[in-house]
Coordinates of C-alpha atoms in Angstrom, one line a residue:
M969 CA 9.4 -15.4 -14.7
T970 CA 5.8 -14.6 -14.2
R971 CA 3.2 -16.4 -16.2
S972 CA 1.7 -14.6 -19.2
N973 CA -1.4 -14.2 -17.1
E974 CA 0.1 -11.4 -15.0
D975 CA 1.4 -9.4 -18.0
I976 CA -2.0 -9.7 -19.8
A977 CA -4.0 -8.9 -16.7
A978 CA -1.9 -5.7 -16.1
L979 CA -2.4 -4.7 -19.8
L980 CA -6.2 -5.2 -19.7
Q981 CA -6.4 -3.3 -16.4
E982 CA -4.4 -0.4 -18.0
Y983 CA -6.8 -0.4 -20.9
A984 CA -9.8 -0.2 -18.5
D985 CA -8.0 2.8 -16.9
L986 CA -7.4 4.4 -20.3
I987 CA -11.1 4.0 -21.2
A988 CA -12.0 5.8 -17.9
I989 CA -9.5 8.6 -18.6
T990 CA -10.9 9.3 -22.1
G991 CA -14.5 9.3 -20.8
G992 CA -15.3 6.1 -22.6
D993 CA -18.1 3.6 -21.9
A994 CA -18.0 2.8 -18.1
F995 CA -19.6 -0.6 -18.9
K996 CA -16.7 -1.4 -21.3
A997 CA -14.1 -0.3 -18.7
R998 CA -15.7 -2.6 -16.1
A999 CA -15.8 -5.5 -18.5
Y1000 CA -12.0 -5.2 -19.1
E1001 CA -11.4 -4.9 -15.3
K1002 CA -13.4 -8.1 -14.7
A1003 CA -11.4 -9.9 -17.5
A1004 CA -8.1 -8.7 -16.0
R1005 CA -9.0 -10.1 -12.6
A1006 CA -10.2 -13.4 -14.1
I1007 CA -7.0 -13.8 -16.2
G1008 CA -4.7 -12.9 -13.3
G1009 CA -6.4 -15.5 -11.1
H1010 CA -6.7 -18.2 -13.7
P1011 CA -4.7 -21.3 -12.6
V1012 CA -3.6 -22.2 -16.2
D1013 CA -1.0 -20.1 -18.1
V1014 CA -3.1 -18.5 -20.9
A1015 CA -0.2 -18.8 -23.3
T1016 CA -1.0 -22.5 -23.4
L1017 CA -4.7 -21.9 -24.4
D1018 CA -6.3 -21.6 -27.8
A1019 CA -9.1 -19.2 -28.6
K1020 CA -11.8 -21.6 -27.3
G1021 CA -9.9 -22.2 -24.1
L1022 CA -9.5 -18.4 -23.5
Q1023 CA -13.2 -17.9 -24.0
E1024 CA -13.9 -20.5 -21.3
I1025 CA -12.3 -18.2 -18.7
P1026 CA -15.1 -16.2 -16.9
N1027 CA -15.6 -12.7 -18.3
V1028 CA -13.4 -13.3 -21.4
G1029 CA -15.4 -13.1 -24.6
R1030 CA -14.3 -13.3 -28.2
S1031 CA -13.1 -9.7 -28.5
I1032 CA -10.9 -9.9 -25.4
A1033 CA -9.7 -13.4 -26.4
D1034 CA -8.6 -12.1 -29.8
K1035 CA -6.6 -9.3 -28.0
I1036 CA -4.9 -11.8 -25.8
R1037 CA -3.9 -13.9 -28.8
E1038 CA -2.6 -10.8 -30.5
Y1039 CA -0.4 -10.0 -27.5
L1040 CA 0.9 -13.5 -27.3
E1041 CA 1.8 -13.5 -31.0
T1042 CA 3.2 -9.9 -31.3
G1043 CA 4.0 -8.7 -27.8
Q1044 CA 1.5 -5.9 -28.0
I1045 CA -2.2 -5.0 -28.6
A1046 CA -2.5 -2.4 -31.3
L1047 CA -5.7 -0.9 -29.9
I1048 CA -4.2 -0.3 -26.5
E1049 CA -1.0 1.1 -28.1
E1050 CA -3.2 3.6 -30.0
V1051 CA -5.1 4.7 -27.0
R1052 CA -1.9 5.0 -25.0
A1053 CA -0.5 7.3 -27.6
S1054 CA -3.5 9.6 -27.3
I1055 CA -2.9 10.1 -23.5
P1056 CA -0.1 12.3 -22.4
A1057 CA 2.6 10.4 -20.5
G1058 CA 2.3 12.9 -17.7
V1059 CA -1.3 11.8 -17.0
R1060 CA -0.2 8.2 -16.8
E1061 CA 2.5 9.3 -14.3
L1062 CA -0.1 11.0 -12.2
M1063 CA -2.4 8.0 -12.3
A1064 CA 0.3 6.0 -10.4
I1065 CA -0.3 8.2 -7.3
P1066 CA -2.4 6.3 -4.7
A1067 CA -5.7 8.2 -4.2
L1068 CA -5.6 9.9 -7.6
G1069 CA -7.9 8.2 -10.1
P1070 CA -7.8 8.5 -13.9
K1071 CA -10.5 11.2 -14.1
K1072 CA -8.8 13.5 -11.6
A1073 CA -5.4 13.0 -13.3
L1074 CA -6.9 14.0 -16.7
A1075 CA -8.7 17.0 -15.1
L1076 CA -5.4 18.2 -13.6
Y1077 CA -3.7 18.0 -17.0
Q1078 CA -6.5 19.7 -18.9
E1079 CA -7.3 22.4 -16.4
L1080 CA -3.9 23.2 -14.8
E1081 CA -1.5 21.7 -17.3
V1082 CA -0.1 19.5 -14.6
S1083 CA 1.8 16.6 -16.1
S1084 CA 4.3 15.4 -13.4
V1085 CA 4.5 14.7 -9.7
D1086 CA 6.7 17.7 -9.2
G1087 CA 4.2 19.9 -11.0
L1088 CA 1.4 18.5 -8.9
L1089 CA 3.2 19.3 -5.7
E1090 CA 3.8 22.8 -6.8
A1091 CA 0.2 23.3 -7.7
I1092 CA -0.9 22.0 -4.3
H1093 CA 1.5 24.3 -2.5
Q1094 CA 0.0 27.2 -4.5
E1095 CA -3.5 26.0 -3.6
R1096 CA -4.5 25.9 -7.3
L1097 CA -6.4 22.7 -6.9
R1098 CA -9.0 24.2 -4.7
D1099 CA -10.7 26.0 -7.5
L1100 CA -11.3 22.8 -9.5
R1101 CA -14.6 21.0 -9.2
G1102 CA -14.3 17.8 -7.2
F1103 CA -11.1 19.0 -5.5
G1104 CA -10.6 20.6 -2.1
Q1105 CA -8.3 20.7 1.0
K1106 CA -9.1 17.0 2.0
T1107 CA -8.4 15.9 -1.6
E1108 CA -5.0 17.7 -1.4
E1109 CA -4.2 16.0 1.8
K1110 CA -5.0 12.6 0.3
I1111 CA -2.9 13.3 -2.8
L1112 CA 0.1 14.5 -0.7
H1113 CA -0.1 11.3 1.4
G1114 CA -0.3 9.2 -1.8
I1115 CA 2.8 10.9 -3.2
E1116 CA 4.6 10.2 0.1
L1117 CA 3.7 6.5 -0.2
M1118 CA 4.9 6.3 -3.7
Q1119 CA 8.2 8.1 -3.0
K1120 CA 8.8 5.8 0.0
A1121 CA 8.4 2.8 -2.2
G1122 CA 10.9 4.3 -4.6
G1123 CA 12.1 1.6 -7.0
R1124 CA 11.2 -1.2 -4.6
I1125 CA 8.8 -3.9 -5.7
L1126 CA 6.6 -6.4 -3.9
L1127 CA 8.1 -9.5 -2.4
S1128 CA 6.1 -11.8 -4.7
A1129 CA 7.2 -10.0 -7.9
A1130 CA 10.8 -10.3 -6.9
M1131 CA 10.3 -14.0 -5.9
D1132 CA 8.8 -14.8 -9.3
V1133 CA 12.0 -13.5 -11.0
A1134 CA 14.4 -15.0 -8.5
D1135 CA 12.8 -18.5 -8.7
Q1136 CA 13.1 -18.4 -12.5
V1137 CA 16.7 -17.3 -12.6
V1138 CA 17.7 -19.9 -10.0
A1139 CA 15.8 -22.6 -12.0
D1140 CA 17.5 -21.6 -15.2
L1141 CA 21.1 -21.3 -13.8
S1142 CA 20.8 -24.6 -11.8
T1143 CA 20.5 -26.6 -15.0
L1144 CA 24.0 -25.5 -16.2
D1145 CA 26.9 -28.0 -16.0
G1146 CA 29.2 -27.3 -13.1
C1147 CA 26.5 -25.7 -10.9
V1148 CA 27.2 -27.0 -7.3
A1149 CA 24.5 -24.8 -5.7
C1150 CA 22.3 -21.8 -6.7
T1151 CA 20.0 -19.7 -4.6
Y1152 CA 18.8 -16.1 -4.0
A1153 CA 20.2 -14.1 -1.1
G1154 CA 19.8 -10.5 0.2
S1155 CA 16.5 -9.0 1.5
L1156 CA 14.6 -11.6 -0.6
R1157 CA 16.0 -14.4 1.4
R1158 CA 15.1 -12.5 4.6
M1159 CA 11.5 -12.2 3.2
R1160 CA 11.4 -8.4 3.4
E1161 CA 8.0 -7.1 2.3
T1162 CA 9.5 -5.0 -0.6
I1163 CA 12.7 -5.7 -2.5
G1164 CA 15.1 -3.2 -4.2
D1165 CA 17.1 -5.7 -6.3
I1166 CA 17.8 -9.4 -6.4
D1167 CA 21.0 -11.1 -5.4
I1168 CA 21.7 -14.5 -7.0
L1169 CA 24.5 -16.7 -5.8
V1170 CA 26.1 -19.7 -7.7
A1171 CA 28.7 -22.1 -6.4
A1172 CA 30.9 -23.3 -9.2
E1173 CA 34.5 -23.8 -10.1
H1174 CA 34.3 -21.6 -13.2
S1175 CA 32.2 -18.4 -13.4
T1176 CA 32.4 -17.7 -17.2
P1177 CA 29.6 -20.1 -18.3
F1178 CA 27.2 -18.7 -15.7
M1179 CA 28.0 -15.1 -16.5
D1180 CA 27.5 -15.7 -20.2
A1181 CA 24.3 -17.6 -19.8
F1182 CA 22.9 -15.0 -17.3
R1183 CA 23.4 -12.2 -19.9
E1184 CA 21.6 -14.3 -22.5
L1185 CA 18.5 -15.1 -20.5
P1186 CA 15.3 -14.3 -22.5
Y1187 CA 14.1 -11.8 -19.9
T1188 CA 17.4 -9.8 -19.9
A1189 CA 16.7 -6.4 -21.3
E1190 CA 20.0 -4.7 -20.4
V1191 CA 23.4 -5.8 -19.1
I1192 CA 24.4 -3.2 -16.5
A1193 CA 27.8 -4.6 -15.7
H1194 CA 29.7 -7.8 -16.6
G1195 CA 32.7 -9.3 -14.9
A1196 CA 34.2 -12.6 -13.7
K1197 CA 32.9 -12.3 -10.2
K1198 CA 29.7 -10.2 -10.7
T1199 CA 27.3 -9.5 -13.5
S1200 CA 24.3 -7.3 -13.2
I1201 CA 21.3 -7.2 -15.6
R1202 CA 18.0 -5.3 -15.8
T1203 CA 15.1 -7.5 -16.6
T1204 CA 12.3 -6.7 -19.1
K1205 CA 10.3 -5.7 -16.0
G1206 CA 12.9 -3.2 -15.0
L1207 CA 14.3 -5.1 -12.0
Q1208 CA 18.0 -5.3 -11.3
V1209 CA 19.4 -8.8 -10.7
D1210 CA 23.0 -9.3 -9.6
L1211 CA 24.8 -12.6 -10.1
R1212 CA 27.9 -13.6 -8.1
V1213 CA 29.7 -16.9 -8.7
L1214 CA 31.6 -18.2 -5.6
P1215 CA 34.1 -21.1 -5.3
P1216 CA 32.2 -24.0 -3.8
D1217 CA 34.5 -24.0 -0.8
S1218 CA 33.4 -20.4 0.0
W1219 CA 29.7 -21.1 -0.4
G1220 CA 28.7 -20.8 3.3
A1221 CA 30.6 -17.6 3.9
G1222 CA 29.3 -16.0 0.7
L1223 CA 25.7 -17.0 1.5
Q1224 CA 26.0 -15.6 5.0
Y1225 CA 27.6 -12.4 3.8
F1226 CA 25.3 -11.6 0.9
T1227 CA 22.1 -12.5 2.8
G1228 CA 22.6 -9.7 5.4
S1229 CA 21.2 -7.7 6.8
K1230 CA 24.0 -5.2 7.1
A1231 CA 23.3 -4.6 10.8
H1232 CA 23.3 -8.4 11.5
N1233 CA 26.6 -8.9 9.6
I1234 CA 28.2 -6.1 11.6
R1235 CA 27.3 -8.0 14.8
V1236 CA 28.6 -11.2 13.5
R1237 CA 31.9 -9.6 12.3
E1238 CA 32.3 -8.0 15.8
M1239 CA 32.0 -11.5 17.3
A1240 CA 34.6 -12.8 14.9
V1241 CA 37.0 -10.0 16.0
R1242 CA 36.5 -11.0 19.7
H1243 CA 37.4 -14.5 18.7
R1244 CA 40.6 -13.1 17.0
L1245 CA 39.1 -14.1 13.7
K1246 CA 38.2 -12.2 10.5
L1247 CA 35.0 -12.9 8.5
S1248 CA 34.5 -12.1 4.8
E1249 CA 32.4 -13.4 1.9
Y1250 CA 35.3 -15.9 1.3
G1251 CA 35.4 -17.4 4.8
L1252 CA 36.3 -17.2 8.4
F1253 CA 40.1 -16.7 8.9
H1254 CA 42.6 -16.4 11.7
A1255 CA 43.2 -12.7 12.1
K1256 CA 46.9 -13.1 12.7
S1257 CA 48.0 -15.9 10.4
G1258 CA 45.3 -15.5 7.7
R1259 CA 44.7 -19.3 7.8
K1260 CA 41.2 -20.3 6.8
V1261 CA 39.1 -21.7 9.7
T1262 CA 35.9 -22.6 7.8
S1263 CA 33.9 -21.4 4.9
R1264 CA 31.9 -24.1 3.1
R1265 CA 28.7 -24.1 5.2
E1266 CA 26.7 -21.3 6.9
E1267 CA 26.1 -23.5 9.9
D1268 CA 29.9 -23.9 10.4
I1269 CA 30.5 -20.1 10.3
Y1270 CA 27.9 -19.6 13.1
A1271 CA 29.1 -22.6 15.1
R1272 CA 32.7 -21.4 15.1
L1273 CA 31.5 -18.2 16.7
G1274 CA 29.5 -20.0 19.4
L1275 CA 26.1 -19.6 17.7
P1276 CA 23.5 -21.9 16.3
W1277 CA 22.5 -21.4 12.7
I1278 CA 20.3 -18.3 12.6
P1279 CA 17.4 -18.4 10.1
P1280 CA 17.6 -15.7 7.4
T1281 CA 14.3 -14.2 8.3
L1282 CA 15.6 -13.4 11.8
R1283 CA 18.8 -11.6 10.6
E1284 CA 17.7 -8.0 11.3
D1285 CA 19.7 -7.3 14.5
R1286 CA 16.6 -7.5 16.6
G1287 CA 18.1 -9.6 19.3
E1288 CA 18.7 -12.8 17.4
I1289 CA 22.5 -12.8 18.2
A1290 CA 21.8 -12.5 22.0
A1291 CA 19.0 -15.2 21.8
G1292 CA 21.4 -17.5 19.9
L1293 CA 24.1 -17.1 22.6
R1294 CA 21.5 -18.0 25.2
D1295 CA 20.3 -20.9 23.1
E1296 CA 16.8 -19.3 23.0
L1297 CA 16.2 -18.9 19.3
P1298 CA 12.6 -20.1 18.5
E1299 CA 11.7 -23.0 16.3
L1300 CA 10.1 -20.9 13.7
L1301 CA 6.8 -21.6 12.0
T1302 CA 7.3 -23.2 8.5
E1303 CA 4.9 -23.7 5.6
R1304 CA 4.8 -27.4 6.5
D1305 CA 3.4 -26.6 9.9
I1306 CA 0.3 -24.9 8.3
R1307 CA -2.6 -27.3 8.6
G1308 CA -5.3 -25.2 6.9
D1309 CA -6.2 -21.8 5.5
L1310 CA -8.9 -19.9 7.5
H1311 CA -9.6 -17.0 5.1
T1312 CA -10.6 -17.7 1.5
H1313 CA -13.2 -16.7 -1.1
T1314 CA -15.1 -18.2 -4.0
D1315 CA -17.1 -16.9 -6.9
L1316 CA -20.1 -16.7 -4.7
T1317 CA -18.8 -13.2 -3.9
D1318 CA -15.6 -11.6 -5.3
G1319 CA -13.6 -14.8 -5.8
L1320 CA -12.8 -16.1 -9.2
A1321 CA -13.1 -19.9 -8.8
P1322 CA -16.1 -22.0 -7.7
L1323 CA -16.2 -23.7 -4.3
E1324 CA -15.3 -27.1 -5.7
E1325 CA -12.1 -25.8 -7.4
M1326 CA -10.9 -24.0 -4.3
V1327 CA -11.5 -27.0 -2.1
A1328 CA -9.7 -29.4 -4.5
A1329 CA -6.8 -27.0 -4.8
A1330 CA -6.5 -26.7 -1.0
A1331 CA -6.6 -30.5 -0.7
Q1332 CA -3.7 -30.7 -3.2
R1333 CA -1.7 -28.5 -0.8
G1334 CA -2.0 -31.3 1.8
Y1335 CA -4.2 -29.3 4.3
A1336 CA -6.0 -31.1 7.1
Y1337 CA -8.8 -28.5 7.1
Y1338 CA -9.9 -25.5 5.0
A1339 CA -12.3 -22.7 5.7
V1340 CA -14.4 -21.0 3.1
T1341 CA -15.2 -17.4 4.2
D1342 CA -17.1 -15.5 1.6
H1343 CA -18.2 -11.9 2.2
A1344 CA -21.3 -11.1 4.3
P1345 CA -24.1 -8.8 3.1
D1346 CA -22.9 -5.4 4.4
L1347 CA -20.5 -5.3 1.5
V1348 CA -23.4 -4.5 -0.8
M1349 CA -21.5 -5.0 -4.0
Q1350 CA -21.2 -8.7 -3.1
R1351 CA -25.0 -9.2 -3.1
M1352 CA -24.9 -11.8 -0.4
T1353 CA -28.1 -13.1 1.1
D1354 CA -29.0 -15.4 4.0
E1355 CA -30.3 -17.9 1.4
K1356 CA -27.1 -17.9 -0.6
M1357 CA -24.9 -18.4 2.4
L1358 CA -27.1 -21.3 3.8
A1359 CA -27.0 -23.0 0.4
Q1360 CA -23.2 -22.7 0.3
R1361 CA -23.1 -24.2 3.8
E1362 CA -25.1 -27.2 2.7
R1363 CA -22.7 -27.7 -0.2
V1364 CA -19.7 -27.3 2.1
R1365 CA -21.1 -30.1 4.3
E1366 CA -21.5 -32.3 1.3
L1367 CA -17.9 -31.8 0.3
D1368 CA -16.5 -32.4 3.8
R1369 CA -13.9 -35.2 3.8
K1370 CA -14.4 -35.8 0.0
H1371 CA -10.9 -34.6 -0.9
R1372 CA -8.2 -36.6 0.8
G1373 CA -10.2 -36.6 4.0
M1374 CA -9.8 -32.8 4.4
R1375 CA -12.3 -31.3 6.8
L1376 CA -14.2 -28.2 5.7
L1377 CA -15.2 -25.3 7.8
H1378 CA -17.9 -23.0 6.7
G1379 CA -17.2 -19.4 7.6
T1380 CA -17.6 -15.8 6.5
E1381 CA -15.7 -12.6 6.3
L1382 CA -17.8 -10.1 8.2
N1383 CA -17.5 -6.4 7.6
I1384 CA -16.7 -4.3 10.7
G1385 CA -19.0 -1.3 10.3
P1386 CA -18.3 2.3 11.4
E1387 CA -19.5 1.6 15.0
G1388 CA -17.9 -1.9 15.2
E1389 CA -21.1 -3.7 14.3
V1390 CA -21.0 -6.8 12.0
D1391 CA -23.3 -8.1 9.3
W1392 CA -25.5 -10.7 10.8
P1393 CA -27.3 -11.1 14.2
A1394 CA -26.0 -13.5 16.8
E1395 CA -28.4 -16.3 16.0
F1396 CA -27.2 -16.4 12.4
L1397 CA -23.5 -16.1 13.3
A1398 CA -23.8 -19.0 15.6
G1399 CA -24.2 -21.3 12.6
F1400 CA -20.7 -20.6 11.3
D1401 CA -17.6 -22.6 12.2
V1402 CA -15.4 -19.6 12.0
C1403 CA -15.9 -15.8 11.4
V1404 CA -13.2 -13.5 10.2
A1405 CA -14.1 -9.8 10.6
S1406 CA -12.4 -7.0 8.7
V1407 CA -12.5 -3.2 8.2
H1408 CA -13.3 -2.4 4.5
S1409 CA -14.4 1.2 4.7
H1410 CA -14.4 4.4 6.7
F1411 CA -10.6 4.4 7.0
T1412 CA -10.4 8.1 8.0
Q1413 CA -12.3 7.9 11.2
S1414 CA -10.6 9.4 14.2
R1415 CA -8.1 7.4 16.2
D1416 CA -10.6 6.9 19.1
Q1417 CA -13.4 5.9 16.7
L1418 CA -11.2 3.3 14.9
T1419 CA -9.9 1.9 18.2
R1420 CA -13.4 1.5 19.7
R1421 CA -14.6 0.0 16.4
L1422 CA -11.9 -2.7 16.3
I1423 CA -12.3 -3.5 20.1
R1424 CA -16.1 -3.9 19.7
A1425 CA -15.5 -6.4 16.9
C1426 CA -13.1 -8.3 19.1
E1427 CA -15.7 -8.4 21.8
N1428 CA -18.3 -9.9 19.5
P1429 CA -18.4 -13.6 20.7
Y1430 CA -18.6 -14.9 17.2
V1431 CA -15.6 -13.1 15.7
A1432 CA -12.7 -15.5 15.9
V1433 CA -10.1 -13.6 13.7
I1434 CA -9.6 -9.9 12.8
G1435 CA -8.7 -9.9 9.1
H1436 CA -5.9 -7.7 7.7
P1437 CA -6.0 -5.6 10.9
T1438 CA -4.4 -2.4 9.7
T1439 CA -6.0 -2.5 6.2
R1440 CA -2.8 -1.3 4.6
R1441 CA -2.0 -1.9 0.9
I1442 CA 1.8 -1.7 0.5
G1443 CA 2.7 1.3 -1.5
K1444 CA -0.9 2.2 -2.1
R1445 CA -2.7 2.8 1.2
P1446 CA -1.4 3.3 4.7
G1447 CA -2.7 1.5 7.7
I1448 CA -5.5 3.0 9.7
D1449 CA -4.6 5.2 12.7
A1450 CA -5.8 3.2 15.7
D1451 CA -4.4 2.5 19.2
F1452 CA -3.3 -1.0 18.2
D1453 CA -1.8 -1.7 21.6
A1454 CA -5.3 -1.3 23.0
V1455 CA -6.7 -3.5 20.2
Y1456 CA -4.0 -6.2 20.9
A1457 CA -4.9 -6.2 24.6
A1458 CA -8.5 -6.6 23.7
C1459 CA -7.7 -9.6 21.4
A1460 CA -5.8 -11.3 24.2
R1461 CA -8.6 -10.7 26.6
T1462 CA -11.3 -12.0 24.3
G1463 CA -9.5 -14.8 22.7
T1464 CA -9.6 -13.3 19.2
A1465 CA -6.8 -14.1 16.8
L1466 CA -5.1 -11.5 14.6
E1467 CA -4.5 -12.3 10.9
V1468 CA -1.2 -12.4 9.2
N1469 CA -2.6 -11.9 5.7
G1470 CA -0.3 -13.4 3.1
H1471 CA -1.5 -11.4 0.1
P1472 CA 1.7 -9.7 -1.1
E1473 CA 0.0 -6.3 -1.2
R1474 CA -1.1 -6.6 2.4
L1475 CA 1.3 -8.8 4.6
D1476 CA -1.0 -7.4 7.3
L1477 CA -0.1 -7.6 10.1
G1478 CA 3.5 -6.8 9.3
D1479 CA 6.4 -8.2 11.2
E1480 CA 6.9 -5.3 13.6
E1481 CA 3.2 -5.1 14.5
I1482 CA 3.1 -8.9 15.1
L1483 CA 6.0 -8.5 17.5
R1484 CA 4.0 -5.9 19.4
A1485 CA 0.9 -8.0 19.4
K1486 CA 2.7 -11.1 20.6
R1487 CA 3.9 -9.2 23.7
H1488 CA 0.2 -8.9 24.6
G1489 CA -0.3 -12.6 24.4
V1490 CA -2.2 -12.7 21.2
K1491 CA -2.6 -15.7 18.9
F1492 CA -2.4 -15.4 15.1
A1493 CA -3.9 -16.9 11.9
V1494 CA -1.6 -17.0 8.9
D1495 CA -4.0 -16.9 5.9
T1496 CA -4.0 -16.1 2.2
D1497 CA -7.3 -14.2 1.7
A1498 CA -7.3 -16.2 -1.5
H1499 CA -9.7 -15.1 -4.3
S1500 CA -8.4 -17.6 -6.8
V1501 CA -6.6 -20.9 -6.9
P1502 CA -3.1 -19.3 -7.5
D1503 CA -3.7 -17.1 -4.5
L1504 CA -3.5 -20.1 -2.2
A1505 CA 0.3 -20.1 -2.8
H1506 CA 0.5 -16.8 -1.0
M1507 CA 0.8 -18.8 2.2
R1508 CA 4.5 -18.7 1.5
Y1509 CA 4.6 -14.9 2.1
G1510 CA 2.4 -15.1 5.2
V1511 CA 4.7 -17.7 6.7
G1512 CA 7.8 -15.6 5.8
T1513 CA 6.3 -12.6 7.5
A1514 CA 5.4 -14.7 10.6
Q1515 CA 9.0 -15.9 10.7
R1516 CA 10.3 -12.4 10.7
A1517 CA 8.2 -11.8 13.8
W1518 CA 9.6 -14.9 15.6
L1519 CA 6.3 -16.8 15.5
T1520 CA 6.2 -20.5 16.3
E1521 CA 3.7 -23.3 15.6
D1522 CA 2.2 -22.6 19.0
D1523 CA 1.5 -19.0 18.2
V1524 CA -0.5 -19.8 15.0
I1525 CA -4.0 -21.3 15.4
N1526 CA -4.1 -22.8 11.9
A1527 CA -0.9 -24.7 12.6
W1528 CA -2.8 -26.6 15.3
P1529 CA -4.7 -29.9 15.0
L1530 CA -8.4 -29.4 14.2
Q1531 CA -9.5 -30.5 17.7
R1532 CA -7.3 -27.8 19.3
L1533 CA -8.4 -25.2 16.8
R1534 CA -12.1 -26.0 17.4
R1535 CA -11.5 -25.7 21.2
F1536 CA -9.9 -22.2 20.6
L1537 CA -12.9 -21.1 18.6
R1538 CA -15.3 -22.4 21.2
E1539 CA -13.4 -20.8 24.1
G1540 CA -13.3 -17.5 22.2
R1541 CA -17.1 -17.4 22.1
E1542 CA -17.3 -18.3 25.8
C1543 CA -14.5 -15.8 26.8
S1544 CA -16.3 -13.0 24.9
G1545 CA -19.6 -13.8 26.6
G1546 CA -21.2 -15.9 23.8

């Protein structure tokens, strides 16, 4: 399950929101927000820390440390429970809508007695919001879009949240006697960006010990169904997890069947029929005699049908069967292929860890090189200056090769302004090893404006990578409306890579956009956008997204040796006219 850090960070962030709702001290609300971020990004599980250790976390003072200890000992914080009770549940429901903050949610409740999403939709259709101060037609449009985003997400959760649960369940069940194999399947194994529920498979001769243990796991809040072949629980986080126990001899067939996707499985079963066979979760059988042909290994299932083993991330019926028959499946990028991370932050701007800690953690991951790319000055809240950046560069040079020989690149994340301009002049940008440029504001410009803005950034000779290109936040904010085919063509022309941002809320570019961009001949950078040491592990999700888009080591610039990467960066400047 998730570390205590995530639970506590969410609780403190909720308290900050509650303070804002009730018109409390803005400074106090900001203090709790900062503490929430610091705890969420702290590399050590706070449950293992005493009061002194908690207060050593940045932005955690004695009062907040006491509340954390209270939560760890009792499972709640009395003060937060008290404030929660004073806020109508309907207001908290409204706060979950993207684009609707706590103050507006409270205003809707107090002025219009709106206390549900349905009630809000009715009020918007009756144009009742337009009479409220701070509301108008544009606000209505943003709220409607936010509701649409929330409804599309439904009960689905981020890939990372599901993976945390699945990893823990697999670890717990794998320790039981008689476990031959245990893993997760379904959309999680295919690395979909959001997950509805989790499928866990166990190979064992006897199912009862596993079903009983599953029901008794400490994070089981409710047993939805219980049987010899399948048991379903709901976790304390509200996520449904289904466990199936298969005979070891049926493991391969069951794993193939329960991984999906449905469309992929239909194609595979159609092939089986053409071979006069029948495929189920128990094995591949002769259609006429019913005799089992094979079942123990996934590879054997595919091989009997004339196919190579197809990686789970490709099983979406997007041409993988035809490619397999032609022996043209790509050798997909893996996490082992990643030689470095090209988009990361430190506490010099909005990161949570100092440079030295981020560098050491990157070296622990076995990287050959690592880029530090703190924000540039146009994001005013980061308070960046030329002097600060040059001082960091000097320190980066001092640390170069000091951790397992890892090479350090000094970079920056530039802000792409409304007209496509970036933060520093050419002579200053020339001193960076790598520049990532990203859109951070003015998301509602026209399609033409946004397209020109991104293309101008691509044409800047010092911009090597366009960061989180669509700016989307899954379930919270849609991507910007630009002509991305024109942007992709510009990237290919100028030698500018597009980022596959591994942060679970972004996964930007997503797999379908990567496939479009690849057709234009674009190269990619799979990065984490890490703001803390734990964030470096998000590379797992960036790579999974890249795999879903059929990317190989050759497509990804940070899977290349440093010499080839430097040549790409140099040629990009020359290609763009630098």
